[in-house]
Coordinates of C-alpha atoms and ligand atoms in Angstrom, one line a residue:
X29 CA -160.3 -97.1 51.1
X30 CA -157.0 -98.1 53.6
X31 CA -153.9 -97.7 52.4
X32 CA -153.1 -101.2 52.4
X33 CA -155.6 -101.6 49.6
X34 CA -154.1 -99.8 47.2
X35 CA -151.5 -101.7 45.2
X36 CA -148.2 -100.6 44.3
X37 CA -149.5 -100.8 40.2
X38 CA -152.8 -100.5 39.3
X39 CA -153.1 -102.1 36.0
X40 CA -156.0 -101.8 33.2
X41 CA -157.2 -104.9 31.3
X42 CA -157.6 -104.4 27.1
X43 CA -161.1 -104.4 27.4
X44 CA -160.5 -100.9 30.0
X45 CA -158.5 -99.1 27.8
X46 CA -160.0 -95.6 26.2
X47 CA -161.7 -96.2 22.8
X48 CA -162.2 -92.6 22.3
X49 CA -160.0 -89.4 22.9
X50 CA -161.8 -86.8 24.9
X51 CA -161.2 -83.3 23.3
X52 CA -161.6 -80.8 26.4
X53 CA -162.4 -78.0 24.2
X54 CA -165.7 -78.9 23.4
X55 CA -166.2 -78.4 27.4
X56 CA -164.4 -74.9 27.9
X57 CA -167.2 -72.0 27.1
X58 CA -164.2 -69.9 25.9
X59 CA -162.1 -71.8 23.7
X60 CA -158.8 -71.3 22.5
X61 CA -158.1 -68.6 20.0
X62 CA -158.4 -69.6 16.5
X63 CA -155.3 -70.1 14.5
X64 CA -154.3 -67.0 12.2
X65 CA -152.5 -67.2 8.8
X66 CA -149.9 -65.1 9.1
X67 CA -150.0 -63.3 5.8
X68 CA -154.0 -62.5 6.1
X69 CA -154.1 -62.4 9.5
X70 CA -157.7 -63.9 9.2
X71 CA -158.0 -67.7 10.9
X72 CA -156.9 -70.2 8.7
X73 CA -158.9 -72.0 7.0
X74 CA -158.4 -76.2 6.9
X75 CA -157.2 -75.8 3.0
X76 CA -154.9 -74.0 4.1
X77 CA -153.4 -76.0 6.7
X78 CA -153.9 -79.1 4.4
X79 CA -150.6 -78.1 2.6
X80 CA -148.8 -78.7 5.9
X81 CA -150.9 -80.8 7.6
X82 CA -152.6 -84.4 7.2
X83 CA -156.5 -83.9 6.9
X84 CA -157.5 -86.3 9.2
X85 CA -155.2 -84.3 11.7
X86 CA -156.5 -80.9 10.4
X87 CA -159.8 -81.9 11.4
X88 CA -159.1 -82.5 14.7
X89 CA -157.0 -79.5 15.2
X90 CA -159.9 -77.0 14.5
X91 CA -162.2 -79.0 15.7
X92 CA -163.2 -77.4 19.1
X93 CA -166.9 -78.8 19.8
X94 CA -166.8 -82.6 19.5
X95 CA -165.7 -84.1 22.7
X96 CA -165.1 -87.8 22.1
X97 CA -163.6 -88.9 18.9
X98 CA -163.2 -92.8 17.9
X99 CA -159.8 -94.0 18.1
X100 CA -159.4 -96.0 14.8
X101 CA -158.8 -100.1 15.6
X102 CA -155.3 -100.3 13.6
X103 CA -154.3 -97.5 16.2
X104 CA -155.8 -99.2 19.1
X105 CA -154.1 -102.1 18.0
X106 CA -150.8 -100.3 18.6
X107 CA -151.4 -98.9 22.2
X108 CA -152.2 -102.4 23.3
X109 CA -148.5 -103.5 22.4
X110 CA -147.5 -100.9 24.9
X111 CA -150.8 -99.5 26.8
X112 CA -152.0 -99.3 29.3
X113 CA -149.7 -97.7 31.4
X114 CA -149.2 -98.5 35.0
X115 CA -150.7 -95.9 37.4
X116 CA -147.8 -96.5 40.3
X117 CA -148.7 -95.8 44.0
X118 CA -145.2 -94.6 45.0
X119 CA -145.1 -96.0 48.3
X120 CA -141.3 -96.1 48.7
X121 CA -140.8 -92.6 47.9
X122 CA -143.7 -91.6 50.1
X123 CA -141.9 -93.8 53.0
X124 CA -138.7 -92.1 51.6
X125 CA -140.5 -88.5 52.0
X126 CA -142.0 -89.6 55.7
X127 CA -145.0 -87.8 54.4
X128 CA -148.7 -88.4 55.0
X129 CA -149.4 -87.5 51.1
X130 CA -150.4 -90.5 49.2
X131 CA -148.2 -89.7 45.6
X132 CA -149.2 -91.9 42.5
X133 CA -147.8 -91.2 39.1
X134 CA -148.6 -92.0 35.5
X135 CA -145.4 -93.9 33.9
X136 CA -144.9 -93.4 30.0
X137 CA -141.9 -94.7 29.3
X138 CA -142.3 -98.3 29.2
X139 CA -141.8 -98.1 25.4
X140 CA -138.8 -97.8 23.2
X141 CA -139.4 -94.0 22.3
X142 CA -139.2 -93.9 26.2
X143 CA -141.9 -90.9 26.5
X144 CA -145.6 -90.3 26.0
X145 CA -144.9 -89.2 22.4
X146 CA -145.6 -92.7 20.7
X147 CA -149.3 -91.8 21.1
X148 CA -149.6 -89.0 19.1
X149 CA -146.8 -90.2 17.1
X150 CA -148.6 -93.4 15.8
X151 CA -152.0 -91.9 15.7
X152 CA -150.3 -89.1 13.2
X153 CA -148.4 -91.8 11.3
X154 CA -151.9 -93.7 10.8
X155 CA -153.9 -90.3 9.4
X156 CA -150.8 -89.9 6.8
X157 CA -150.5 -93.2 5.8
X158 CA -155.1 -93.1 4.9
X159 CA -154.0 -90.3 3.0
X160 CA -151.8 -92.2 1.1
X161 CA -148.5 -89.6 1.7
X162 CA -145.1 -91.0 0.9
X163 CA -143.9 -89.9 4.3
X164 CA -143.2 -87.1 6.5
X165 CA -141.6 -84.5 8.4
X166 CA -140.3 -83.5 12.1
X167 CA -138.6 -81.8 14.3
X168 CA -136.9 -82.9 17.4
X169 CA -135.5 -81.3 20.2
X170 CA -133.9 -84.2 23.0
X171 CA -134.9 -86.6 20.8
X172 CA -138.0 -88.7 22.0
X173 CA -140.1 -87.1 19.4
X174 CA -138.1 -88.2 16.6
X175 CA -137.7 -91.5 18.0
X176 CA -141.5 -92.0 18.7
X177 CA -142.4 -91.0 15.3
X178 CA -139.5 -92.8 13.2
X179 CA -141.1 -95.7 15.1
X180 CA -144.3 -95.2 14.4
X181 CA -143.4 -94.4 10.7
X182 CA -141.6 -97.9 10.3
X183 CA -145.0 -99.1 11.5
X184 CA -146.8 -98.4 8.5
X185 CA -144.0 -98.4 6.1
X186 CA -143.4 -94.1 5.6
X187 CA -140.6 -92.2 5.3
X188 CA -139.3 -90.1 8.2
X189 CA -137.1 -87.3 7.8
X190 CA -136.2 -86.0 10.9
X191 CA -134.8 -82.5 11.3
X192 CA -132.9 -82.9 15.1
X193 CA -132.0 -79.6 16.8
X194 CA -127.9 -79.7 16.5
X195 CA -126.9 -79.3 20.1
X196 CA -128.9 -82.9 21.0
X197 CA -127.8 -84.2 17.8
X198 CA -124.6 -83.5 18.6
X199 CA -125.0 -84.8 22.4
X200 CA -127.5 -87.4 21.6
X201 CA -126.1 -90.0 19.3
X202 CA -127.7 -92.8 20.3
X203 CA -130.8 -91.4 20.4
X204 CA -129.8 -90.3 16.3
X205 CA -129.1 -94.2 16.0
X206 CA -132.6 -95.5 17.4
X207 CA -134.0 -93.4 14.8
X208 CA -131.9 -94.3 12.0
X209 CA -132.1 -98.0 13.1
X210 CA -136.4 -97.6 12.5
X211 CA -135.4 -96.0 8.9
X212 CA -135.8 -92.4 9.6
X213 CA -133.1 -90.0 8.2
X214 CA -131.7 -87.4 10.5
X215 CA -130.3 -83.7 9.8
X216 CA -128.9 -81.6 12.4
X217 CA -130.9 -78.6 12.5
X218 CA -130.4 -75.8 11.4
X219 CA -128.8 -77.5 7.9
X220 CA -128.2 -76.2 4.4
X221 CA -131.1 -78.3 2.7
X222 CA -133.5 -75.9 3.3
X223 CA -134.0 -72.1 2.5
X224 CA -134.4 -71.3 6.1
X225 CA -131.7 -73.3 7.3
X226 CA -129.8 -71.5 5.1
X227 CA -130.7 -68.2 6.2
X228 CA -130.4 -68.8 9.8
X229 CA -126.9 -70.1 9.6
X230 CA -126.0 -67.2 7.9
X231 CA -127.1 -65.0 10.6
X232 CA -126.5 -67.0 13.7
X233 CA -123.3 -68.9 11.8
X234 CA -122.3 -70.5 15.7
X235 CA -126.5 -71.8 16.8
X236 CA -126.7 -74.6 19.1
X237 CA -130.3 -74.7 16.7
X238 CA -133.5 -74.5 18.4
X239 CA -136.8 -76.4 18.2
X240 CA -138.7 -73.2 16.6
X241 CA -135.8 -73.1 13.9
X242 CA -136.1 -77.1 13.2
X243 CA -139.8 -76.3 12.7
X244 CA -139.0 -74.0 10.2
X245 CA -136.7 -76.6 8.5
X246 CA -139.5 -79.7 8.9
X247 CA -142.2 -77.2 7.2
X248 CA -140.1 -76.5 4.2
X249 CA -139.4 -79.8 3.6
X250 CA -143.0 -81.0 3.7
X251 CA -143.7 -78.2 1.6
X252 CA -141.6 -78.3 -1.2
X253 CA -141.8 -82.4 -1.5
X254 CA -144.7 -84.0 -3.5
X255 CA -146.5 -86.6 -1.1
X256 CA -145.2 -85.4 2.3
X257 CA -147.0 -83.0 4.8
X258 CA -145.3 -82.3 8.6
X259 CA -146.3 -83.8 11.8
X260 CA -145.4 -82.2 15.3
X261 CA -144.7 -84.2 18.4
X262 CA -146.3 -81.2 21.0
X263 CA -148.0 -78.0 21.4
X264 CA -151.0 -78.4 18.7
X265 CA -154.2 -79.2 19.7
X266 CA -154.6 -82.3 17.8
X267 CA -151.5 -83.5 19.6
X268 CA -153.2 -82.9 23.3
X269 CA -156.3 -85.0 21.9
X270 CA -154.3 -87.8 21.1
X271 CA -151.9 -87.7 24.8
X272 CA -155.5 -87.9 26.3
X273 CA -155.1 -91.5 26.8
X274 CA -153.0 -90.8 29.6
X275 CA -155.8 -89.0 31.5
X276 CA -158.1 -91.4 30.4
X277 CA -156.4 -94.1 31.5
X278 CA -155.6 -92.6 35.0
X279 CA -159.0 -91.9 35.5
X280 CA -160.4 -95.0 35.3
X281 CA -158.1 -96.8 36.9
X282 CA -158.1 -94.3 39.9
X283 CA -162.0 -94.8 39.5
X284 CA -161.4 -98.5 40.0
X285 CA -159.9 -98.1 43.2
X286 CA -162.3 -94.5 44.3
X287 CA -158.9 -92.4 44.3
X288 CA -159.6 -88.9 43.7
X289 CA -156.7 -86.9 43.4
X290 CA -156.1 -83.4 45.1
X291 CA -153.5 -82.0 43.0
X292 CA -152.2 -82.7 39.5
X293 CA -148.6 -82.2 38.4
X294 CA -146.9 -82.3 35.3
X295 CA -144.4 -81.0 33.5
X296 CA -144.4 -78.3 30.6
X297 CA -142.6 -78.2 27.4
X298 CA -145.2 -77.1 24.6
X299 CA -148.1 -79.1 26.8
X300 CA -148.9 -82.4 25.5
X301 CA -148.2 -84.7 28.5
X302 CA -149.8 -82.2 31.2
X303 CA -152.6 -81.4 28.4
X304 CA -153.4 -85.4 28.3
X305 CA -153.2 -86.1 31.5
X306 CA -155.4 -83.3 33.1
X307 CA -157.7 -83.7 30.3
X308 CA -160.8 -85.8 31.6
X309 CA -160.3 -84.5 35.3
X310 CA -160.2 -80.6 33.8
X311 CA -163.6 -82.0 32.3
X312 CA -164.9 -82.4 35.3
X313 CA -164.2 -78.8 36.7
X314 CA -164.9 -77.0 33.3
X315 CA -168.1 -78.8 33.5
X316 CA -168.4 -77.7 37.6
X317 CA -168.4 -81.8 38.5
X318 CA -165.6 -81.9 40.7
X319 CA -162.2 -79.4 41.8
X320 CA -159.0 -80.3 41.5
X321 CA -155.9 -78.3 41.7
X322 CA -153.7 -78.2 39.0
X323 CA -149.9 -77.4 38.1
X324 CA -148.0 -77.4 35.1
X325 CA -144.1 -77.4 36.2
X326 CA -141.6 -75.4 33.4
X327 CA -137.7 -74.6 33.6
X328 CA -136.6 -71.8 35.1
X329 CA -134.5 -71.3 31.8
X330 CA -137.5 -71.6 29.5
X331 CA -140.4 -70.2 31.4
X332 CA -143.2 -69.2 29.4
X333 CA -146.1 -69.6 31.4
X334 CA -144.7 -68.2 35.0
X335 CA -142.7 -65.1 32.4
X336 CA -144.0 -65.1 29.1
X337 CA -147.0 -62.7 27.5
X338 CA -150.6 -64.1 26.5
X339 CA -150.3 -63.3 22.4
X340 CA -150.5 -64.2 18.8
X341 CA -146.7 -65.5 18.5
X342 CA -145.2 -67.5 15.9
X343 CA -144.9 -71.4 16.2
X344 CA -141.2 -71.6 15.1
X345 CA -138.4 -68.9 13.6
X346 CA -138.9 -68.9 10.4
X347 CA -142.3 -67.6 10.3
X348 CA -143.7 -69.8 8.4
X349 CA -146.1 -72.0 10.7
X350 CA -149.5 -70.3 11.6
X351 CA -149.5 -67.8 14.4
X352 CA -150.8 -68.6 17.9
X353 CA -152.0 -67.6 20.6
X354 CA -150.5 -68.4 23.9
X355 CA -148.1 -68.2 26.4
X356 CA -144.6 -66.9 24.8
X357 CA -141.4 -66.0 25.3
X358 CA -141.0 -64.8 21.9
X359 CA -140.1 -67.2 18.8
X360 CA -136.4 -65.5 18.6
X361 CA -136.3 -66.7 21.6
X362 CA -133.4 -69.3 22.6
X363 CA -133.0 -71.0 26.2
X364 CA -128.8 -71.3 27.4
X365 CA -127.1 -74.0 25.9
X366 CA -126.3 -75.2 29.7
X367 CA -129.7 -76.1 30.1
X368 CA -129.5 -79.8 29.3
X369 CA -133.3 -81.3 29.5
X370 CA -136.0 -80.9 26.9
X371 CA -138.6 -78.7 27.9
X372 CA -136.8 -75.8 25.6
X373 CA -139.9 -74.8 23.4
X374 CA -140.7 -70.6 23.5
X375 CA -144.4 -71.3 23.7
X376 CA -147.3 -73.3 25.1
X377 CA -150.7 -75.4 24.0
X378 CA -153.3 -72.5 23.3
X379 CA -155.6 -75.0 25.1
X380 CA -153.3 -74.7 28.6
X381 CA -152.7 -71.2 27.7
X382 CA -156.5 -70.3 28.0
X383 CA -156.9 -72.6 30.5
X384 CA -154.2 -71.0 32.5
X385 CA -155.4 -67.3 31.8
X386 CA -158.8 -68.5 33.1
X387 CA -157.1 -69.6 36.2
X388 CA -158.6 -72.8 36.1
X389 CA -154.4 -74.1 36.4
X390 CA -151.3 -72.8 37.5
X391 CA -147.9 -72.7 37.2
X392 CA -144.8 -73.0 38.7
X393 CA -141.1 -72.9 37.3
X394 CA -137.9 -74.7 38.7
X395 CA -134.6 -74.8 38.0
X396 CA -132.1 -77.6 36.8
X397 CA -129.8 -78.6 39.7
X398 CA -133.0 -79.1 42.1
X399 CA -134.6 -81.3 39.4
X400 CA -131.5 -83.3 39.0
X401 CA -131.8 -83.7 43.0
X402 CA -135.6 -84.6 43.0
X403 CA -134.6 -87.2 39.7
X404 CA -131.6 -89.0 42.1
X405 CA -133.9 -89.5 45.1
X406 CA -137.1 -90.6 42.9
X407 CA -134.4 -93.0 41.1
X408 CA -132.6 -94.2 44.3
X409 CA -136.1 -95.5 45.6
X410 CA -138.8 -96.2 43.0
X411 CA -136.4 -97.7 40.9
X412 CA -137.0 -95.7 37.4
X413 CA -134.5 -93.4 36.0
X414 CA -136.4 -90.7 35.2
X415 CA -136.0 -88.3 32.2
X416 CA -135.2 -84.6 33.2
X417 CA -138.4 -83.5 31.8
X418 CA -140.1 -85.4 33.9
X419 CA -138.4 -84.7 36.5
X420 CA -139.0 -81.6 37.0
X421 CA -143.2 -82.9 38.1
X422 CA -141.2 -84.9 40.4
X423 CA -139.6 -82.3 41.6
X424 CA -143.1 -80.0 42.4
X425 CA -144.7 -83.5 43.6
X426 CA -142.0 -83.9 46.2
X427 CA -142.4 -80.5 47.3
X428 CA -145.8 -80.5 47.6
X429 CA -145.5 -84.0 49.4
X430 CA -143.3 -82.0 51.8
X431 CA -145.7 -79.2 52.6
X432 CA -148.1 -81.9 53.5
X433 CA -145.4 -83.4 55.6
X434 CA -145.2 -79.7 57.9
X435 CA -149.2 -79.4 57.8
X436 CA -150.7 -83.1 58.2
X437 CA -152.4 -82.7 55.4
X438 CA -153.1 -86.4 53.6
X439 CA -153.5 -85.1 50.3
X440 CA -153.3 -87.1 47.0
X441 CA -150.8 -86.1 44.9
X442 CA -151.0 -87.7 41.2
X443 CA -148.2 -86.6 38.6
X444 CA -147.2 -87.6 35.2
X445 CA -143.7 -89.3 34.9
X446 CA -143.0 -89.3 31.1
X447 CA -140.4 -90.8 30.2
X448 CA -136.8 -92.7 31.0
X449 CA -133.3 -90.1 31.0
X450 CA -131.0 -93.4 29.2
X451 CA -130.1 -90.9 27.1
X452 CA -129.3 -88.4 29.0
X453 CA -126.5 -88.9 30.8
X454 CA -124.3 -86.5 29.9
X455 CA -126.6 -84.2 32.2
X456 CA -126.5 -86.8 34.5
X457 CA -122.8 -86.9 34.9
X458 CA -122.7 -82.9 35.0
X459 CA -124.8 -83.3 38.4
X460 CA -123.0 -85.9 39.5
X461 CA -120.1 -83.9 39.2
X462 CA -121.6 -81.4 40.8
X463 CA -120.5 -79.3 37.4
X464 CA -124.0 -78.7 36.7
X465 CA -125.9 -75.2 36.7
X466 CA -128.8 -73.3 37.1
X467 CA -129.6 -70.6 34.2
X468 CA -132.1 -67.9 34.4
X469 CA -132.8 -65.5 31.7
X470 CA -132.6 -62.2 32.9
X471 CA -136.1 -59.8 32.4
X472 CA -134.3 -57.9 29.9
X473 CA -133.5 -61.1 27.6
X474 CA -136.9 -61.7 27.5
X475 CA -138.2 -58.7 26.6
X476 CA -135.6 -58.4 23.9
X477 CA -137.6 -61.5 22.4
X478 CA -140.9 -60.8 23.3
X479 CA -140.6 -57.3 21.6
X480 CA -140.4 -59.1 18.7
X481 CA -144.0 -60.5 18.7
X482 CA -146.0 -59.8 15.8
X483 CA -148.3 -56.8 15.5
X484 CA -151.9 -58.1 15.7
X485 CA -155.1 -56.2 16.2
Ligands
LIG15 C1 -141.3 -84.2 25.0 C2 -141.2 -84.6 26.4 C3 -141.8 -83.7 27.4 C4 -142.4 -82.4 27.1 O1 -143.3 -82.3 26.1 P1 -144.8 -81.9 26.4 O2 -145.4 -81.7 25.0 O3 -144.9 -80.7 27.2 O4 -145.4 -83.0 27.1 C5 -141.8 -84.2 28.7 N1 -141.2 -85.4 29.0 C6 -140.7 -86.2 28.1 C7 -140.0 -87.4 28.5 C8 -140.7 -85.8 26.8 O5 -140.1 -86.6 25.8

């Protein structure tokens, strides 16, 4: 199809729009490593996790064989206030680039969360409130995950308690006031309500906090109060199915139009957006149907799958989640408090991690001030204001753009543009200023954390 016929949004009708989540592991011949409980060191069984976990949501997680699953209607109902999502041919930044490489990207922050995370968020606020919970617990690192789910909570009328790691609390207020203004209550993390907070402070008295600690803090909570279980915005499996409506909805409308993309971009934190939106198109190379090249795009700060080691880590500081296997930097692990986006989590999806391992993906890591510089000329000429996160696909998108640019080539470039940066400003200014930098942990740093893996045979 010419150029011309492309238009600058493709749009899906309701009646398009995914009625079913597509669970790639049912299509990978080696799946992810099973869960381990991290006092037997045997997989964990779905009683246990029920103590932390909604069932509905427990299912899902160990469920690696079934690969479409219903989306209920009330949930359906929700994505259409805000879904679909435009698929953008980014014409002005291609004219910008002066590059043959057609570049279309997924946008997911047309919503008030202003990321992907509402559609995990609502579909893990439906399962708690079938189960009949009085509410539940989070973590949040920059914010959007708390904001996604105090949203989605308000919804169907659940408490949210919202542990919010203290450095974005701290440099994120209005993000605090969103959530407080949907009903959730927000404790900088780590705090003195819980037994791990406690003990945290007490050894790291001056911590900017961490996500992996504010996990610790979330679990406790669920734990110790009668009718609440904890919900995570990324990294879990469950989470990937539900961000699959990105893929989904990217497929078919690139379908529509008989686009088929050469390379995939996205950007890394624990995996959920990149997880989501390779999903159906990884289906099709899993399945040896078609071949696309893939890259998910991490922090130079926080690199876990260009630096970390493939092992059973724990999911957060305290110790108490299950253990994991995947990419890690270590769960002591803590990225510089100069690095301003999200994107700060020590680990990675154990569905990208094999996936990655398998070489069926790769990765690449960049650092801040270039992302900040990809995120000012993507603003200047599509028009968004992009989220750092997200910025840093923009960032590999343009560069791959460029290469095209030196060879000819007319690839297709598709990557996933998450969210809106409103709220973060402050990281805008620092580039604007030209105060901002570029942190790198040193190899020594990280082997200090990843020698503190866990001992598994
Ligand atoms: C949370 C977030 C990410 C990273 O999380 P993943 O689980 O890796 O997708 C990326 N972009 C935005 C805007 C986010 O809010």
């Amino acid at each position: 199809m010419s150029k011309e016929n492309i238009p600058y949004k493709i749009y899906l009708s309701e009646d398009e729009l995914p009625k079913q989540w597509y669970n790639v592991r049912a299509d990978m011949k080696k799946k992810p490593a099973p869960l381990l409980n991290p006092a037997t060191g045997k997989p964990v069984t779905a009683k246990e996790l029920g103590a932390v976990f909604c069932d509905e949501l427990v299912k899902q997680e160990l469920d690696d064989t079934t690969p479409y699953i219903d989306i209920p209607e009330e949930i359906l109902g929700f994505y259409k206030m805000y879904r679909p999502s435009p698929l953008v041919r980014a014409y002005c930044l291609e004219k910008a680039l002066d590059t043959p490489a057609k570049i279309y990207y997924k946008f997911e922050g047309n919503n008030t969360s202003g990321s992907h995370k509402l559609n995990s968020a609502i579909a893990q606020a439906y399962y708690a409130k079938k189960q009949g919970l009085k509410g539940v617990t989070t973590e949040t690192g920059a914010g959007q995950w708390g904001t996604a789910l105090s949203m989605a909570c308000s919804y169907f009328d659940l408490d949210c308690k919202v542990y919010m790691v203290k450095v974005s609390y701290e440099q994120k207020p209005f993000r605090r006031e969103v959530m407080r203004t949907y009903g959730a209550s927000v404790t900088p993390s780590p705090s003195m309500t819980t037994e791990v907070g406690k003990k945290i402070l007490a050894e790291f008295p001056d911590t900017n906090g961490s996500l992996g600690c504010a996990i610790s803090e979330a679990v406790e909570a669920a734990t110790t109060s009668e009718g609440y279980r904890y919900v995570l915005g990324s990294v879990l499996s469950q989470v990937l199915l539900h961000q699959t409506v990105i893929g989904l909805e990217t497929k078919t409308a690139m379908d529509k139009y008989g686009i088929k993309p050469d390379v995939i971009i996205g950007c890394a934190g624990g995996g959920s957006n990149l997880g989501g939106l390779i999903a159906p198109f990884m289906g099709e190379k899993l399945r040896g149907e078609a071949n696309y090249k893939i890259v998910a795009v991490e922090p130079a700060s926080c690199p876990s799958l260009t630096r970390g080691v493939y092992a059973y880590d724990f999911c957060d500081t305290g110790k108490v989640c299950p253990l994991q296997k995947m990419y890690t930097l270590g769960s002591g692990f803590m990225p510089s408090a100069n690095h301003a986006g999200g994107l700060r989590y020590h680990g990675m999806s154990s569905i990208l991690s094999e996936l990655y391992d398998q070489g069926l993906m790769e990765a690449t890591s960049v650092e801040q001030t270039a992302v900040f510089e990809a995120a000012q000329k993507f603003a200047r000429v599509e028009g968004i204001l992009p989220a750092p996160e997200s910025s840093h696909a923009i960032k590999a998108a343009i560069d791959e753009a460029l290469k095209c640019k030196e060879t000819g080539e007319e690839k297709t470039i598709l990557f996933g543009l998450t969210g809106t940066g409103y709220f973060d400003m402050y990281a805008y200014a620092a580039y604007n200023d030209g105060k901002m930098s570029d942190y790198i942990p040193t190899d020594e740093e990280l082997q200090k954390s990843i020698a503190n893996l866990p001992k598994i045979d």
